[in-house]
XYZ file of C-alpha atoms in Angstrom:
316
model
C 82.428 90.190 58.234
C 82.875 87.227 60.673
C 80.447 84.081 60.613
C 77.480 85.009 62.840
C 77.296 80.573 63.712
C 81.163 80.417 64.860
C 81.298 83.968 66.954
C 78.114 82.781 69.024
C 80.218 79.496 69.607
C 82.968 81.877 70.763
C 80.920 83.813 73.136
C 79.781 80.548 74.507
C 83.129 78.879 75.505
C 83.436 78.847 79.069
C 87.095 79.614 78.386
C 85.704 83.518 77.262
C 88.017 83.103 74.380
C 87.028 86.729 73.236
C 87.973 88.109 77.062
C 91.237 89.932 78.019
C 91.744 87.908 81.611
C 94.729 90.431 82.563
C 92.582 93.305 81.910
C 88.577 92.635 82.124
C 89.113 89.873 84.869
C 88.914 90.669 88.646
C 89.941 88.981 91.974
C 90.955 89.649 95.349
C 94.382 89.940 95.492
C 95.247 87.825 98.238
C 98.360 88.627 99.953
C 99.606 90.298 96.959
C 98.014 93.333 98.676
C 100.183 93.049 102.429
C 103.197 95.482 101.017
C 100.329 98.612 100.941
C 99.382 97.481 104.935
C 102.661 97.353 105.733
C 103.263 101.055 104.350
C 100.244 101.711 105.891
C 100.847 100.429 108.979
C 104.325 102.305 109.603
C 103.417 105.973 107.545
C 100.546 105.908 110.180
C 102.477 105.086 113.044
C 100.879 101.864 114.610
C 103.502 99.977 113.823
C 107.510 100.049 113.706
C 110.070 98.644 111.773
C 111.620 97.380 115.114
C 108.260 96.386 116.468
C 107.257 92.595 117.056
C 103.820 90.735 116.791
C 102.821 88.155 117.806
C 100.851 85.479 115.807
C 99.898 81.865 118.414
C 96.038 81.543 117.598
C 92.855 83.032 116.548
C 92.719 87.425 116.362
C 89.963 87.294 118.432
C 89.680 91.095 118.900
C 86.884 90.937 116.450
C 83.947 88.507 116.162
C 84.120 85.897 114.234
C 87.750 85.724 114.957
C 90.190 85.260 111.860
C 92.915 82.929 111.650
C 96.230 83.247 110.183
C 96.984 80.388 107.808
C 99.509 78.889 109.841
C 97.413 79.049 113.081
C 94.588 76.720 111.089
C 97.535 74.265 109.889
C 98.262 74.349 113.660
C 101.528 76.277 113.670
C 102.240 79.728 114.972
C 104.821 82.288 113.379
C 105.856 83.430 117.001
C 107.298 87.017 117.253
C 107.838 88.813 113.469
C 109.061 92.148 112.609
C 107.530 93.852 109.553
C 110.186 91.966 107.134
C 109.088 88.220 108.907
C 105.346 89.454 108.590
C 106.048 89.839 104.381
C 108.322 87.181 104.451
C 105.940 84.323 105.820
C 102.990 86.276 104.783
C 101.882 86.250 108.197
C 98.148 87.272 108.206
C 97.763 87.725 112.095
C 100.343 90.363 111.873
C 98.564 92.329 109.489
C 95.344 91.612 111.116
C 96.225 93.720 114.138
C 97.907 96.697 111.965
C 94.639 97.198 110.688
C 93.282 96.931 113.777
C 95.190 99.576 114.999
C 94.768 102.308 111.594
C 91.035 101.341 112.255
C 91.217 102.619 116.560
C 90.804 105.497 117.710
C 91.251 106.226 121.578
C 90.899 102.597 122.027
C 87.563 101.762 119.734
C 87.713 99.868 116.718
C 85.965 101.483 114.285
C 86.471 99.132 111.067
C 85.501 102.010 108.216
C 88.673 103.907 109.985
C 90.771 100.861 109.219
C 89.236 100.580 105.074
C 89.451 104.393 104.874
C 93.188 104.075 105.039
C 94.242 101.322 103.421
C 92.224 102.720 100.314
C 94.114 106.028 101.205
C 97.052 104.328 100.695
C 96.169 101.750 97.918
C 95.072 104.779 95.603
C 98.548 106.069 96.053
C 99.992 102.683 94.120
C 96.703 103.302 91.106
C 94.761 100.375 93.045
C 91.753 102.620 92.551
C 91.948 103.425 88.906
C 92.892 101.966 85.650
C 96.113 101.266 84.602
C 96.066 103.829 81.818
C 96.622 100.710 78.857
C 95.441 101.926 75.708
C 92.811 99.151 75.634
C 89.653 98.515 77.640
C 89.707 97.866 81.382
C 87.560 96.727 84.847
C 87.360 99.373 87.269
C 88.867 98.070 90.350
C 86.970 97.842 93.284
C 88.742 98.395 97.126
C 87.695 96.884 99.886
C 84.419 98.377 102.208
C 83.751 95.715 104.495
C 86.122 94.366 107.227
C 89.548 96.239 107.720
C 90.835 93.260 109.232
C 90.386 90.985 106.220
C 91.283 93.170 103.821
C 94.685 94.209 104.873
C 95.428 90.603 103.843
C 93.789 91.084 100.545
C 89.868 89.543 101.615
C 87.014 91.458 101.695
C 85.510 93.197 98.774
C 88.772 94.103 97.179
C 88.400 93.588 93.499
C 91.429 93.973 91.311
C 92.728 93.302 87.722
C 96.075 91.570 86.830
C 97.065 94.691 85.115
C 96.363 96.834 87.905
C 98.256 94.578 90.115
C 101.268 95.009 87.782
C 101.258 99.036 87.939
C 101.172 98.219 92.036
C 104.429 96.050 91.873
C 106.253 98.164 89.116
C 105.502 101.213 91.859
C 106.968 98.860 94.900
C 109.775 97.858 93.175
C 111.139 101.480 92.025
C 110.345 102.917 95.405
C 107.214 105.117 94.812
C 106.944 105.839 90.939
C 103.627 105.540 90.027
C 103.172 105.616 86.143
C 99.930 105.729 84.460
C 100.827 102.793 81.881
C 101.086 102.012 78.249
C 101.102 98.982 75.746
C 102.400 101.152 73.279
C 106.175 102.811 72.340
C 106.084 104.970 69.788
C 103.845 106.258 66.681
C 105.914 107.044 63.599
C 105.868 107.240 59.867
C 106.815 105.348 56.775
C 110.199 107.386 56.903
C 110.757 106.552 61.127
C 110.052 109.918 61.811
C 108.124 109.873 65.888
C 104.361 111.314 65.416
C 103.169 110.192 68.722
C 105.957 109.167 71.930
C 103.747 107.199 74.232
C 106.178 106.850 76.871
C 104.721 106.230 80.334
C 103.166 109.420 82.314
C 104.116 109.882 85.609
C 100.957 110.020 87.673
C 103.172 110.431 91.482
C 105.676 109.947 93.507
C 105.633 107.948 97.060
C 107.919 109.875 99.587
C 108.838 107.508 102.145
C 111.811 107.220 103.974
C 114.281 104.269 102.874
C 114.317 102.433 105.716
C 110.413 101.642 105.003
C 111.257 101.090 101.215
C 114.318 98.788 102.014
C 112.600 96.913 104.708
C 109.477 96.213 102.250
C 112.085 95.019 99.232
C 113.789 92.641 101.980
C 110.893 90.571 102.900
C 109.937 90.556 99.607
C 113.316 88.903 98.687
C 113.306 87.279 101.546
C 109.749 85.040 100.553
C 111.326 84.003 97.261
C 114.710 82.803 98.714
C 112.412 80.477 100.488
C 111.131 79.015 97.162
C 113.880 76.523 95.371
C 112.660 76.812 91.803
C 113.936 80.292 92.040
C 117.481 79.150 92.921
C 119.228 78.659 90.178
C 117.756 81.877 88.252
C 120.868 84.254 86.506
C 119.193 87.121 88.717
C 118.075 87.613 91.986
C 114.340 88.405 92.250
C 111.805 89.989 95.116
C 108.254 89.066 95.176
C 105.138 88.231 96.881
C 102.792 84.937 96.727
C 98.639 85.152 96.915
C 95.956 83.424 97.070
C 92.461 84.533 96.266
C 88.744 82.723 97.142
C 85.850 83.324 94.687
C 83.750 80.573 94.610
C 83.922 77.707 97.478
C 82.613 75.072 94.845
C 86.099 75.899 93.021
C 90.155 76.241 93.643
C 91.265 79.542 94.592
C 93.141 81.800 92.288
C 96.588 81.786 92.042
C 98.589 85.319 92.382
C 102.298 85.984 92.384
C 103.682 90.012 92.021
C 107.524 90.448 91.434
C 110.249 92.669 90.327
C 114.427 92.056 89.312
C 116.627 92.120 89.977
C 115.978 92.599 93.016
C 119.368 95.234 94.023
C 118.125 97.582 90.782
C 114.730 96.582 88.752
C 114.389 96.485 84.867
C 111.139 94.146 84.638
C 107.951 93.741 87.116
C 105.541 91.236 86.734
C 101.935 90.432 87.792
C 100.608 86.913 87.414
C 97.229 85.277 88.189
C 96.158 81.905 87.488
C 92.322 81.456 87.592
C 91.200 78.819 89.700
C 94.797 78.045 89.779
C 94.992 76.102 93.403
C 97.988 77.440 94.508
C 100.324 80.086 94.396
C 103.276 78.398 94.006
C 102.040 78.108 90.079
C 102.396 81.608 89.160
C 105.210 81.917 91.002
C 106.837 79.442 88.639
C 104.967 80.927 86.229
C 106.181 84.346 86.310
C 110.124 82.603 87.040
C 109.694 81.608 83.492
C 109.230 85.007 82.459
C 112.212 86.647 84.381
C 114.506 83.674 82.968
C 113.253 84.111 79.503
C 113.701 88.092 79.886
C 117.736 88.002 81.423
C 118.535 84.868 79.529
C 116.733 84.528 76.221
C 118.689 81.023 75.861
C 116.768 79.347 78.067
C 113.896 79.521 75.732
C 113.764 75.939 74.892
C 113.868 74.538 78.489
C 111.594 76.879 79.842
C 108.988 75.716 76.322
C 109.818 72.023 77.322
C 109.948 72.006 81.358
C 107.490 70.900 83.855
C 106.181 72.475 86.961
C 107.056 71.545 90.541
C 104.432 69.981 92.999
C 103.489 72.957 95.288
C 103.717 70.949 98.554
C 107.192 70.340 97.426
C 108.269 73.837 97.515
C 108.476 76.739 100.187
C 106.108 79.633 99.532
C 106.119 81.428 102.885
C 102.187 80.530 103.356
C 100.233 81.476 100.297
């Protein structure tokens, strides 16, 4: 039995004591989601690994025109390849790959555009659960505005967990497992009833040169970020930000993997209403320091975090 008076208070803290955030709560995923348009982009052929865009203002090919980030701080990125696009998170770039998976003889046609990035999001789990042996959301993919939602806008709806499956598929070149929270089921005398070891659900065949490219501008965005400088790995990952409610701070997202030449650990962090990325980027540091040097412990229990405009976080 529980007491009826302090489980009502429970289910009335605004903090949702009683609710699993990385598995019942659900966000865009911000630019978390710009390594699946990239993969897009090239395994569909309307963009190169060679091939240059160009990001100086507004995308006005579609009405209202979107802007990348940089363009509204008034800054341009110039010319980037596909590893500058991931490494500065540059939205315009990724606002005209989906342009193109959405044309066909010359017509945009924005449910082409969503009908293949969810192609290629379901190949990552993006539109399932994760398979963890407790309950989950059901993630929702975009179905309004290609453009937007190859940089993680629109109606994309995702949990932290799922988001975690995603980067543990990225990071191992194309594995897709269906997950578990659990190891092993044995008895009194250590003899294995149950093995609960992770089923694979696919594998991504790409060729390496789209892999490698993909790990390099992830590496490439946290070299840019000098709380991750002095960390006993190296580490690859991508930065987010996610809007839900204009009277509040965006949510914070950061998806990573290390190290970063052969990965052992990939994590997916979200801070709600968090302001800025840079947070669970620091966030999730803490983790990978903690995980490849267990002596830190103290430090990382007793440090502080870094002001955000301090930092470099290629955007978002």
């Amino acid at each position: 039995t529980i007491d009826s008076e302090y489980f009502n208070q429970l289910n009335r803290d605004l903090s949702r004591p009683m609710w699993n955030y990385a598995t019942q709560q659900r966000s865009a995923p911000g630019s978390t989601f710009k390594m699946i348009s990239t993969i897009a982009g090239l395994e569909e052929g309307v963009i190169n690994l060679h091939e240059r865009l160009g990001c100086y203002g507004p995308f006005d090919k579609i009405t209202p025109p979107p802007r990348c980030w940089i363009v509204t701080s008034g800054g341009n990125h110039g010319q980037l390849d596909v590893v500058g696009a991931i490494e500065n998170s540059c939205n315009s770039f990724f606002y005209e790959t989906a342009y193109r998976l959405g044309s066909i003889n010359g017509i945009y046609d924005s449910d082409k555009g969503l009908e293949k990035l969810t192609e290629y999001a379901s190949l990552f789990g993006l539109n399932e659960t994760s398979g963890v042996e407790i309950y989950e959301s059901e993630p929702e993919l975009s179905d309004f505005d290609a453009v937007r939602s190859a940089i993680g806008q629109g109606t994309h709806n995702l949990t932290t967990v799922g988001l975690a499956r995603y980067v543990t598929t990225v990071a191992n070149s194309g594995t897709c497992y269906k997950l578990s929270l659990l190891d092993k089921l044995t008895d009194n005398n250590g003899v294995v009833i149950e093995d609960f070891t992770p089923e694979k659900i696919r594998q991504i065949e790409l060729p390496n040169d789209e892999w490698n490219a993909v790990h390099l501008g992830m590496r490439k965005v946290v070299e840019r970020m000098r709380y991750y400088e002095d960390m006993p790995v190296n580490v690859a990952g991508k930065t987010g930000t996610a809007q839900e409610n204009k009277n509040r701070a965006n949510h914070a997202l950061f998806v990573g993997y290390a190290p970063y030449e052969k990965p052992e650990i990939a994590i997916a962090t979200r801070v709600a209403f968090g302001y800025n990325s840079a947070y669970a980027a620091e966030i999730s540091r803490d983790v990978f320091r903690y995980y490849f040097d267990p002596e830190e412990e103290e430090k990382i229990l007793t440090g502080s975090a870094i002001r955000p405009e301090a930092v470099g976080t290629g955007g978002d």
